Short mmCIF file of C-alpha atoms in Angstrom, two decimals:
data_model
loop_
_atom_site.label_atom_id
_atom_site.label_comp_id
_atom_site.label_asym_id
_atom_site.label_seq_id
_atom_site.Cartn_x
_atom_site.Cartn_y
_atom_site.Cartn_z
CA MET A 1190 -1.04 16.54 40.29
CA SER A 1191 -0.30 13.02 39.06
CA SER A 1192 -3.89 12.59 37.92
CA SER A 1193 -3.73 15.86 35.96
CA PHE A 1194 -0.51 14.77 34.25
CA GLU A 1195 -1.98 11.40 33.30
CA LYS A 1196 -4.97 13.15 31.74
CA SER A 1197 -2.66 15.33 29.66
CA LEU A 1198 -1.01 12.19 28.25
CA ALA A 1199 -4.32 10.63 27.24
CA PRO A 1200 -5.16 10.59 23.52
CA PRO A 1201 -7.98 12.78 22.15
CA LYS A 1202 -11.39 11.70 23.41
CA SER A 1203 -13.74 10.14 20.93
CA LYS A 1204 -16.66 12.31 22.06
CA TYR A 1205 -14.76 15.29 20.63
CA VAL A 1206 -13.20 13.52 17.66
CA GLU A 1207 -16.51 12.15 16.40
CA HIS A 1208 -17.97 15.65 16.05
CA ILE A 1209 -14.86 16.78 14.19
CA LEU A 1210 -15.14 13.92 11.73
CA VAL A 1211 -18.81 14.69 11.14
CA ALA A 1212 -17.79 18.23 10.21
CA THR A 1213 -15.54 16.93 7.42
CA HIS A 1214 -18.65 15.71 5.60
CA ALA A 1215 -19.62 19.37 5.18
CA GLY A 1216 -16.80 19.69 2.67
CA GLU A 1217 -14.04 22.25 2.56
CA ALA A 1218 -16.02 24.76 4.59
CA GLY A 1219 -16.29 22.33 7.49
CA VAL A 1220 -12.59 21.46 7.29
CA ALA A 1221 -11.63 25.14 7.22
CA GLU A 1222 -13.67 25.75 10.38
CA ILE A 1223 -11.89 22.89 12.14
CA PHE A 1224 -8.47 24.22 11.18
CA ARG A 1225 -9.35 27.67 12.47
CA ALA A 1226 -10.07 26.05 15.82
CA LEU A 1227 -6.83 24.04 15.68
CA GLN A 1228 -4.50 26.92 14.79
CA ASN A 1229 -3.92 28.02 18.38
CA ARG A 1230 -3.32 24.44 19.48
CA LEU A 1231 -0.80 23.83 16.71
CA ARG A 1232 1.14 26.91 17.82
CA ASP A 1233 1.00 26.06 21.52
CA SER A 1234 4.27 25.57 23.40
CA THR A 1235 3.03 22.47 25.24
CA TRP A 1236 3.98 19.32 23.36
CA THR A 1237 0.93 17.33 24.46
CA ILE A 1238 -1.46 19.90 22.96
CA VAL A 1239 0.42 20.11 19.66
CA PHE A 1240 0.76 16.33 19.36
CA LYS A 1241 -2.97 15.82 19.95
CA ALA A 1242 -3.79 18.42 17.31
CA LEU A 1243 -1.63 16.56 14.79
CA ILE A 1244 -3.37 13.29 15.68
CA ILE A 1245 -6.73 14.97 15.04
CA ILE A 1246 -5.57 16.09 11.59
CA HIS A 1247 -4.24 12.60 10.83
CA LEU A 1248 -7.59 11.10 11.84
CA MET A 1249 -9.42 13.60 9.64
CA ILE A 1250 -7.35 12.36 6.70
CA ARG A 1251 -7.88 8.68 7.54
CA GLU A 1252 -11.43 8.66 8.92
CA GLY A 1253 -13.12 11.78 7.63
CA GLU A 1254 -14.69 12.49 4.27
CA PRO A 1255 -12.26 11.11 1.65
CA ASP A 1256 -9.81 13.61 0.12
CA VAL A 1257 -11.43 16.70 1.68
CA THR A 1258 -8.79 17.29 4.36
CA LEU A 1259 -5.87 16.55 2.03
CA LYS A 1260 -7.35 18.86 -0.60
CA TYR A 1261 -7.60 21.67 1.94
CA LEU A 1262 -4.04 21.13 3.19
CA ALA A 1263 -2.62 20.84 -0.34
CA GLN A 1264 -3.52 24.45 -1.08
CA ALA A 1265 -0.91 25.70 1.42
CA PRO A 1266 0.50 22.78 3.45
CA ALA A 1267 3.36 24.58 5.19
CA ARG A 1268 1.18 27.51 6.27
CA ARG A 1269 -1.85 25.49 7.36
CA LEU A 1270 0.31 23.11 9.39
CA ALA A 1271 2.52 25.78 10.92
CA ILE A 1272 3.56 24.69 14.41
CA ASN A 1273 5.53 26.27 17.22
CA ASN A 1274 9.28 25.98 16.81
CA PHE A 1275 10.14 22.89 18.82
CA THR A 1276 13.86 22.18 19.07
CA GLU A 1277 15.46 18.74 19.02
CA VAL A 1278 16.31 18.94 22.73
CA GLN A 1279 12.75 19.70 23.82
CA THR A 1280 10.51 16.89 25.00
CA GLN A 1281 8.93 15.26 21.93
CA GLY A 1282 10.32 18.10 19.81
CA HIS A 1283 11.84 15.78 17.20
CA ASN A 1284 8.71 13.62 17.05
CA ILE A 1285 6.42 16.61 16.55
CA ARG A 1286 8.59 17.95 13.74
CA THR A 1287 8.80 14.63 11.86
CA TYR A 1288 5.08 13.95 12.34
CA THR A 1289 4.27 17.35 10.86
CA GLU A 1290 6.61 16.75 7.92
CA TYR A 1291 4.90 13.44 7.17
CA ILE A 1292 1.44 15.03 7.04
CA VAL A 1293 2.84 17.82 4.84
CA ALA A 1294 4.32 15.18 2.51
CA ARG A 1295 0.92 13.50 2.26
CA ALA A 1296 -0.69 16.84 1.39
CA LYS A 1297 1.93 17.74 -1.24
CA SER A 1298 1.62 14.35 -2.89
CA PHE A 1299 -2.15 14.70 -3.06
CA GLY A 1300 -1.73 18.14 -4.59
CA SER A 1301 0.40 16.61 -7.37
CA THR A 1302 -1.57 13.44 -8.09
CA ARG A 1303 -5.05 13.94 -6.55
CA ILE A 1304 -4.69 10.42 -5.15
CA ASP A 1305 -4.67 9.39 -1.49
CA TYR A 1306 -2.47 6.31 -1.79
CA VAL A 1307 -3.31 5.12 1.72
CA ARG A 1308 -7.06 4.96 1.09
CA ASN A 1309 -7.31 4.64 -2.69
CA GLY A 1310 -3.90 3.54 -3.95
CA GLU A 1311 -4.28 -0.24 -3.90
CA GLY A 1312 -4.01 -1.70 -7.41
CA ARG A 1313 -3.49 1.67 -9.11
CA LEU A 1314 0.24 1.37 -9.78
CA LYS A 1315 -0.18 -2.26 -10.82
CA ARG A 1316 -2.35 -1.14 -13.75
CA LEU A 1317 -0.67 2.18 -14.58
CA SER A 1318 1.50 2.42 -17.69
CA VAL A 1319 4.75 4.32 -18.01
CA ASP A 1320 3.13 6.80 -20.39
CA LYS A 1321 0.39 7.51 -17.86
CA GLY A 1322 2.83 8.38 -15.06
CA LEU A 1323 3.93 5.11 -13.45
CA LEU A 1324 7.41 6.38 -12.63
CA ARG A 1325 6.21 9.72 -11.29
CA GLU A 1326 3.55 8.22 -9.04
CA THR A 1327 5.87 5.52 -7.72
CA GLU A 1328 8.29 8.28 -6.72
CA GLN A 1329 5.44 10.11 -4.97
CA VAL A 1330 4.70 7.03 -2.86
CA GLN A 1331 8.39 6.64 -2.03
CA ASP A 1332 8.53 10.26 -0.85
CA GLN A 1333 5.66 9.62 1.55
CA ILE A 1334 7.27 6.44 2.88
CA HIS A 1335 10.54 8.32 3.41
CA ALA A 1336 8.76 10.97 5.49
CA LEU A 1337 6.87 8.33 7.48
CA LEU A 1338 10.00 6.34 8.33
CA GLN A 1339 11.45 9.44 10.00
CA CYS A 1340 8.65 9.24 12.60
CA ASP A 1341 10.55 7.05 15.05
CA PHE A 1342 8.34 7.83 18.04
CA LEU A 1343 9.13 4.89 20.32
CA SER A 1344 12.93 4.71 20.11
CA GLN A 1345 13.94 8.19 21.23
CA GLU A 1346 11.27 9.05 23.81
CA PRO A 1347 9.46 7.06 26.53
CA GLU A 1348 6.21 5.67 25.20
CA ASN A 1349 2.90 7.12 26.31
CA GLU A 1350 -0.71 6.97 25.13
CA ILE A 1351 -0.28 9.93 22.78
CA THR A 1352 2.77 8.61 20.93
CA LEU A 1353 1.35 5.07 20.87
CA THR A 1354 -1.83 6.37 19.22
CA ALA A 1355 0.14 8.25 16.56
CA PHE A 1356 2.49 5.29 16.04
CA ARG A 1357 -0.49 3.00 15.52
CA LEU A 1358 -1.91 5.25 12.80
CA LEU A 1359 1.49 5.53 11.14
CA THR A 1360 2.00 1.76 11.13
CA MET A 1361 -1.29 1.23 9.33
CA ASP A 1362 -0.34 3.93 6.82
CA LEU A 1363 3.05 2.29 6.26
CA LEU A 1364 1.58 -1.13 5.52
CA ALA A 1365 -0.73 0.41 2.93
CA LEU A 1366 1.94 2.59 1.33
CA PHE A 1367 4.52 -0.19 1.18
CA HIS A 1368 2.05 -2.45 -0.61
CA VAL A 1369 1.39 0.27 -3.18
CA MET A 1370 5.14 0.84 -3.66
CA ASN A 1371 5.71 -2.90 -4.03
CA GLU A 1372 3.07 -3.07 -6.77
CA GLY A 1373 4.57 -0.05 -8.50
CA THR A 1374 8.11 -1.44 -8.34
CA ILE A 1375 7.07 -4.77 -9.86
CA ASN A 1376 5.24 -2.94 -12.65
CA VAL A 1377 8.34 -0.82 -13.29
CA LEU A 1378 10.48 -3.96 -13.57
CA GLU A 1379 8.00 -5.59 -15.94
CA HIS A 1380 8.26 -2.63 -18.33
CA TYR A 1381 11.99 -2.04 -17.88
CA PHE A 1382 12.98 -3.44 -21.32
CA GLU A 1383 10.42 -1.24 -23.06
CA MET A 1384 11.66 2.05 -21.60
CA SER A 1385 13.82 4.64 -23.24
CA HIS A 1386 17.28 5.14 -21.79
CA THR A 1387 16.12 8.17 -19.78
CA ASP A 1388 13.15 6.33 -18.31
CA ALA A 1389 15.31 3.28 -17.58
CA GLU A 1390 17.74 5.43 -15.59
CA ARG A 1391 14.82 6.79 -13.60
CA ALA A 1392 13.45 3.28 -13.10
CA LEU A 1393 16.82 2.11 -11.77
CA ARG A 1394 16.81 4.94 -9.21
CA ILE A 1395 13.30 3.92 -8.17
CA TYR A 1396 14.40 0.32 -7.73
CA ARG A 1397 17.45 1.25 -5.64
CA MET A 1398 15.26 3.45 -3.45
CA PHE A 1399 12.84 0.55 -3.08
CA CYS A 1400 15.69 -1.67 -1.84
CA ARG A 1401 16.81 0.88 0.74
CA GLN A 1402 13.29 1.58 1.95
CA THR A 1403 12.50 -2.13 2.20
CA ASP A 1404 15.28 -2.54 4.76
CA ALA A 1405 13.99 0.47 6.69
CA VAL A 1406 10.41 -0.83 6.61
CA VAL A 1407 11.59 -4.17 7.99
CA GLN A 1408 13.18 -2.34 10.91
CA TYR A 1409 10.12 -0.15 11.49
CA LEU A 1410 7.76 -3.12 11.53
CA SER A 1411 10.05 -4.99 13.91
CA ILE A 1412 9.55 -2.14 16.39
CA ALA A 1413 5.80 -2.24 15.75
CA ARG A 1414 5.84 -5.99 16.42
CA LEU A 1415 7.40 -5.36 19.85
CA HIS A 1416 4.48 -3.08 20.73
CA GLU A 1417 1.65 -5.23 19.36
CA HIS A 1418 0.03 -5.53 22.77
CA SER A 1419 0.01 -1.76 23.32
CA THR A 1420 -1.12 -0.80 19.83
CA ARG A 1421 -3.50 -3.78 19.45
CA LEU A 1422 -2.12 -4.42 15.99
CA GLU A 1423 -0.83 -7.77 14.80
CA ILE A 1424 1.94 -7.21 12.28
CA PRO A 1425 1.90 -9.91 9.60
CA LYS A 1426 4.82 -11.37 7.70
CA ILE A 1427 4.70 -10.12 4.14
CA LYS A 1428 6.77 -10.58 1.01
CA HIS A 1429 8.22 -8.08 -1.40
CA ALA A 1430 9.98 -7.94 -4.73
CA PRO A 1431 13.61 -9.13 -4.60
CA THR A 1432 16.26 -6.58 -3.81
CA SER A 1433 19.15 -8.28 -5.64
CA LEU A 1434 18.56 -7.16 -9.24
CA GLY A 1435 20.37 -3.82 -9.09
CA ASN A 1436 23.58 -4.96 -10.81
CA SER A 1437 21.71 -6.76 -13.60
CA LEU A 1438 19.53 -3.71 -14.24
CA GLU A 1439 22.57 -1.44 -14.33
CA GLU A 1440 24.47 -3.73 -16.73
CA TYR A 1441 21.55 -3.72 -19.13
CA LEU A 1442 21.28 0.07 -18.87
CA ASN A 1443 25.00 0.62 -19.53
CA ASP A 1444 25.18 -1.80 -22.46
CA LYS A 1445 26.48 -0.02 -25.56
CA ASP A 1446 23.82 -1.87 -27.57
CA PHE A 1447 21.00 -0.65 -25.34
CA GLU A 1448 18.86 0.70 -28.19
CA ILE A 1449 19.41 -2.42 -30.31
CA ASN A 1450 18.39 -4.65 -27.42
CA ARG A 1451 15.37 -2.49 -26.73
CA ARG A 1452 14.16 -2.54 -30.35
CA GLN A 1453 14.73 -6.28 -30.51
CA TYR A 1454 12.65 -6.81 -27.39
CA LEU A 1455 9.82 -4.60 -28.66
CA ALA A 1456 9.84 -6.44 -31.99
CA GLN A 1457 9.66 -9.79 -30.24
CA GLN A 1458 6.77 -8.60 -28.10
CA GLU A 1459 4.92 -7.35 -31.16
CA ALA A 1460 5.57 -10.63 -32.97
CA LYS A 1461 4.27 -12.54 -30.00
CA LYS A 1462 1.06 -10.50 -29.94
CA SER A 1463 0.59 -10.95 -33.68
CA ALA A 1464 1.20 -14.69 -33.45
CA LYS A 1465 -1.28 -14.92 -30.65
CA SER A 1466 -3.89 -13.00 -32.65
CA ASN A 1467 -3.26 -15.11 -35.76
CA GLY A 1468 -3.38 -18.26 -33.69
CA SER A 1469 -6.79 -17.31 -32.34
CA SER A 1470 -8.13 -16.62 -35.86
CA LYS A 1471 -6.65 -19.86 -37.15
CA LEU A 1472 -8.15 -21.81 -34.27
CA LEU A 1473 -11.60 -20.37 -35.02
CA SER A 1474 -11.25 -21.29 -38.70
CA GLU A 1475 -10.14 -24.81 -37.82
CA LYS A 1476 -13.10 -25.25 -35.52
CA LYS A 1477 -15.44 -24.35 -38.38
CA GLU A 1478 -13.66 -26.81 -40.71
CA THR A 1479 -13.82 -29.48 -38.03
CA ALA A 1480 -17.53 -28.95 -37.53
CA ARG A 1481 -18.13 -29.47 -41.27
CA ALA A 1482 -15.83 -32.50 -41.38
CA ASP A 1483 -17.51 -34.10 -38.39
CA ALA A 1484 -20.80 -34.14 -40.28
CA SER A 1485 -19.30 -36.57 -42.83
CA PHE A 1486 -16.39 -38.06 -40.85
CA PRO A 1487 -17.28 -38.23 -37.15
CA ASP A 1488 -13.95 -39.86 -36.25
CA SER A 1489 -11.80 -37.14 -37.74
CA LYS A 1490 -9.78 -35.04 -35.29
CA PRO A 1491 -9.08 -31.32 -35.56
CA SER A 1492 -5.49 -30.33 -36.09
CA GLN A 1493 -3.78 -28.51 -33.25
CA PRO A 1494 -3.06 -24.80 -33.71
CA GLN A 1495 0.56 -23.80 -33.85
CA GLU A 1496 1.91 -22.33 -30.65
CA SER A 1497 3.22 -18.82 -30.86
CA LYS A 1498 6.90 -18.31 -30.25
CA GLY A 1499 7.71 -16.49 -27.05
CA PRO A 1500 10.35 -13.87 -26.42
CA ALA A 1501 14.00 -14.81 -26.53
CA PRO A 1502 15.10 -16.86 -23.50
CA ASP A 1503 17.81 -14.39 -22.56
CA LEU A 1504 15.20 -11.67 -22.10
CA ILE A 1505 13.02 -13.91 -19.98
CA ASP A 1506 15.93 -15.15 -17.85
CA PHE A 1507 16.82 -11.59 -16.92
CA PHE A 1508 13.85 -11.31 -14.58
CA GLU A 1509 13.33 -14.99 -13.86
CA SER A 1510 15.00 -14.54 -10.48
CA ILE A 1511 12.12 -12.34 -9.33
CA GLU A 1512 9.90 -15.37 -8.97
CA GLN A 1513 12.63 -17.67 -7.73
CA ASN A 1514 13.88 -15.27 -5.05
CA GLN A 1515 10.74 -14.06 -3.34
CA GLN A 1516 11.82 -12.52 -0.08
CA PRO A 1517 9.84 -12.40 3.16
CA MET A 1518 9.51 -9.00 4.79
CA ALA A 1519 10.20 -10.33 8.27
CA GLN A 1520 10.79 -13.76 9.75
CA GLN A 1521 9.93 -14.65 13.30
CA ALA A 1522 10.61 -18.40 13.20
CA PRO A 1523 13.11 -20.52 11.25
CA GLU A 1524 10.51 -23.07 10.15
CA PRO A 1525 10.11 -23.13 6.35
CA PHE A 1526 7.05 -21.84 4.57
CA GLN A 1527 4.64 -24.43 3.29
CA GLN A 1528 4.51 -24.53 -0.46
CA GLN A 1529 1.30 -23.08 -1.84
CA PRO A 1530 -0.28 -23.94 -5.19
CA GLN A 1531 0.92 -21.59 -7.88
CA ILE A 1532 -1.29 -20.06 -10.54
CA GLN A 1533 0.50 -18.77 -13.60
CA PHE A 1534 -0.86 -17.00 -16.61
CA PRO A 1535 0.77 -15.81 -19.85
CA GLN A 1536 2.45 -12.44 -19.50
CA GLN A 1537 2.73 -9.93 -22.34
CA THR A 1538 5.84 -8.31 -20.90
CA GLY A 1539 8.19 -11.22 -21.54
CA MET A 1540 8.79 -11.67 -17.84
CA MET A 1541 8.04 -14.38 -15.40
CA PRO A 1542 5.01 -13.62 -13.20
CA GLN A 1543 5.85 -11.98 -9.94
CA GLN A 1544 4.49 -12.21 -6.43
CA THR A 1545 3.21 -9.00 -4.96
CA GLY A 1546 3.15 -10.50 -1.48
CA PHE A 1547 -0.44 -9.67 -0.75
CA ASP A 1548 -3.62 -11.68 -0.69
CA PRO A 1549 -6.15 -10.70 -3.41
CA ASN A 1550 -8.98 -11.34 -0.96
CA PHE A 1551 -8.20 -8.29 1.10
CA GLN A 1552 -11.03 -6.35 2.69
CA SER A 1553 -10.77 -2.62 2.32
CA ASN A 1554 -11.88 -1.84 5.86
CA PRO A 1555 -10.02 -3.99 8.40
CA PHE A 1556 -12.65 -3.14 11.02
CA GLY A 1557 -15.68 -3.87 8.83
CA GLN A 1558 -17.51 -7.05 7.90
CA GLN A 1559 -15.68 -9.86 6.20
CA GLN A 1560 -16.31 -10.06 2.48
CA GLN A 1561 -16.47 -13.06 0.18
CA PRO A 1562 -13.19 -13.82 -1.62
CA GLN A 1563 -12.81 -12.24 -5.01
CA GLN A 1564 -12.16 -14.28 -8.14
CA LEU A 1565 -8.48 -14.52 -9.02
CA GLN A 1566 -7.64 -12.32 -11.98
CA PRO A 1567 -5.36 -13.39 -14.81
CA ASN A 1568 -2.69 -10.95 -13.67
CA PHE A 1569 -2.21 -12.72 -10.34
CA THR A 1570 1.48 -13.18 -9.99
CA GLY A 1571 1.66 -16.57 -8.31
CA GLY A 1572 3.67 -17.69 -5.36
CA SER A 1573 2.61 -18.12 -1.79
CA GLN A 1574 0.22 -15.55 -0.46
CA SER A 1575 0.79 -13.51 2.66
CA MET A 1576 -1.09 -10.78 4.37
CA LEU A 1577 -0.42 -7.12 4.76
CA MET A 1578 -2.68 -5.21 7.09
CA PRO A 1579 -2.68 -5.66 10.89
CA ASN A 1580 -5.25 -7.81 12.70
CA VAL A 1581 -6.98 -6.98 15.94
CA THR A 1582 -5.77 -8.65 19.10
CA GLY A 1583 -8.11 -6.71 21.35
CA SER A 1584 -10.01 -3.45 21.31
CA THR A 1585 -8.81 -1.37 18.39
CA ASN A 1586 -10.14 1.93 19.64
CA PRO A 1587 -7.30 3.89 21.26
CA PHE A 1588 -9.85 6.31 22.68
CA ARG A 1589 -12.39 3.76 24.04
CA GLN A 1590 -15.34 6.11 24.29
CA SER A 1591 -18.83 6.46 22.84
CA ALA A 1592 -20.06 4.94 19.60
CA PHE A 1593 -20.19 6.77 16.33
CA VAL A 1594 -21.22 5.87 12.77
CA ASN A 1595 -19.54 7.22 9.67
CA GLN A 1596 -22.30 8.70 7.51
CA GLN A 1597 -20.65 7.44 4.33
CA THR A 1598 -19.54 3.90 5.21
CA GLY A 1599 -21.85 3.05 8.11
CA GLN A 1600 -18.97 1.28 9.82
CA GLY A 1601 -18.36 1.53 13.54
CA TRP A 1602 -15.10 2.77 14.95
CA GLN A 1603 -14.94 -0.28 17.12
CA GLY A 1604 -16.36 -2.64 14.53
CA THR A 1605 -14.97 -6.11 14.21
CA GLN A 1606 -11.75 -6.26 12.26
CA GLY A 1607 -11.79 -8.61 9.29
CA THR A 1608 -9.04 -10.71 7.93
CA MET A 1609 -5.98 -9.09 6.50
CA GLY A 1610 -5.62 -10.34 2.99
CA GLY A 1611 -4.29 -8.44 0.01
CA LEU A 1612 -5.17 -4.84 -0.55
CA GLU A 1613 -7.83 -5.12 -3.27
CA GLN A 1614 -9.79 -2.08 -2.22
CA LEU A 1615 -7.74 -0.37 0.42
CA GLU A 1616 -9.56 2.26 2.40
CA THR A 1617 -9.06 3.89 5.74
CA VAL A 1618 -8.96 1.85 8.87
CA SER A 1619 -11.65 2.94 11.31
CA VAL A 1620 -10.47 3.29 14.89
CA PHE A 1621 -13.46 4.69 16.80
CA PRO A 1622 -16.85 3.35 17.93
CA ARG A 1623 -20.01 4.58 16.21
CA PRO A 1624 -23.64 4.50 17.32
CA GLY A 1625 -25.78 1.60 16.28
CA GLN A 1626 -23.04 -1.00 16.59
CA PRO A 1627 -21.99 -3.05 19.63
CA GLY A 1628 -18.93 -1.85 21.42
CA ALA A 1629 -17.42 -5.26 22.03
CA GLN A 1630 -14.85 -6.56 19.62
CA GLN A 1631 -15.20 -10.05 18.15
CA PRO A 1632 -11.87 -11.70 17.42
CA GLN A 1633 -11.36 -12.81 13.85
CA GLN A 1634 -9.23 -15.48 12.26
CA THR A 1635 -6.07 -13.85 10.99
CA GLY A 1636 -6.28 -15.58 7.62
CA TRP A 1637 -2.61 -15.17 6.81
CA SER A 1638 -0.03 -17.89 6.68
CA GLY A 1639 3.36 -17.51 8.21
#
């Protein structure tokens, strides 16, 4: 009897999961066939069966053909994820309900934006403009994080292999989503002075939500850090945008001269761009004059181009504290951080460069091969770098079964996990073995500084 109960608490076996993931490469028809087979399990009254079915769906989203499962769910998320009515007092009833709501939130967000922010969101909100939907998409990411933070699997119920497997997947999702939200929040702050009053009010709400969710993420990751050995994830210390600017943002928004200040800022930005353009043209002309003068007077020196005037200091000082008050996500030891070399580049927004808290040399697949570092781009925000995604401390396959190769990526489910730098090209994190690759894990250097 004990052996039978232990088997029921085991996570889904990879020999079954691998065939399911192969079916996702057949497109929507393959996904629809899988969901027809899962319907009875989702409506079962036994919590272990329902929980495993939800894990399968989560793995289809993370490990299957990109976007196919989310696209199928987005057509009717509530109906296609209909589960048996578990009450709060039933075993794992609360966890099943919150897990379902998180997957539904992912599907609804994909239906609105056609973007899977866990697999393809890295860098998107950093580049997106307000006119192109920066505020709307940042809110979409915050909605997903809110739903995920409700999945408190390990505090209310005794831990077991099923809940640990789901918690592991959720933790990896959270690290990816929080990075995307952090990028979006910094971009919102950089464009705050340019926004209309309506957009600025919306941006302030986004920032206040970011502050609240940052505290909740810190707590969630502290629980994940306590279970690192069980989940085989190493939770890094990461940094985020400061959470102390709310009053300053609100004062600017409520200023009776809001429109005057906004027009003044836009005029200064336009003047700065024009001065920069004129300075470049003047420099080119001076170089030509210098070349002609050098032919007759080799000792003559070219005159220096005039430097363009920057924005007013009061506008710069408003956000200067973002760089000065970088905040660590979590601290495990009181020893101070070592100062890292800073790289700063001119910003067109009139703000000081900000630290996103993530290494630009991040590898998209934490279980794949390590890639060469990417060249730093001019929009790197400076400050000390820290890592985001978890590192392997042992076998990363919660199912520990046969090998399997993803037909699209060729990566093994038990492939070696690379370093966890920034999220340059975030993709799904593989968690199963695949044929053609060795089953043993090779430990990697973590690559992140505490």
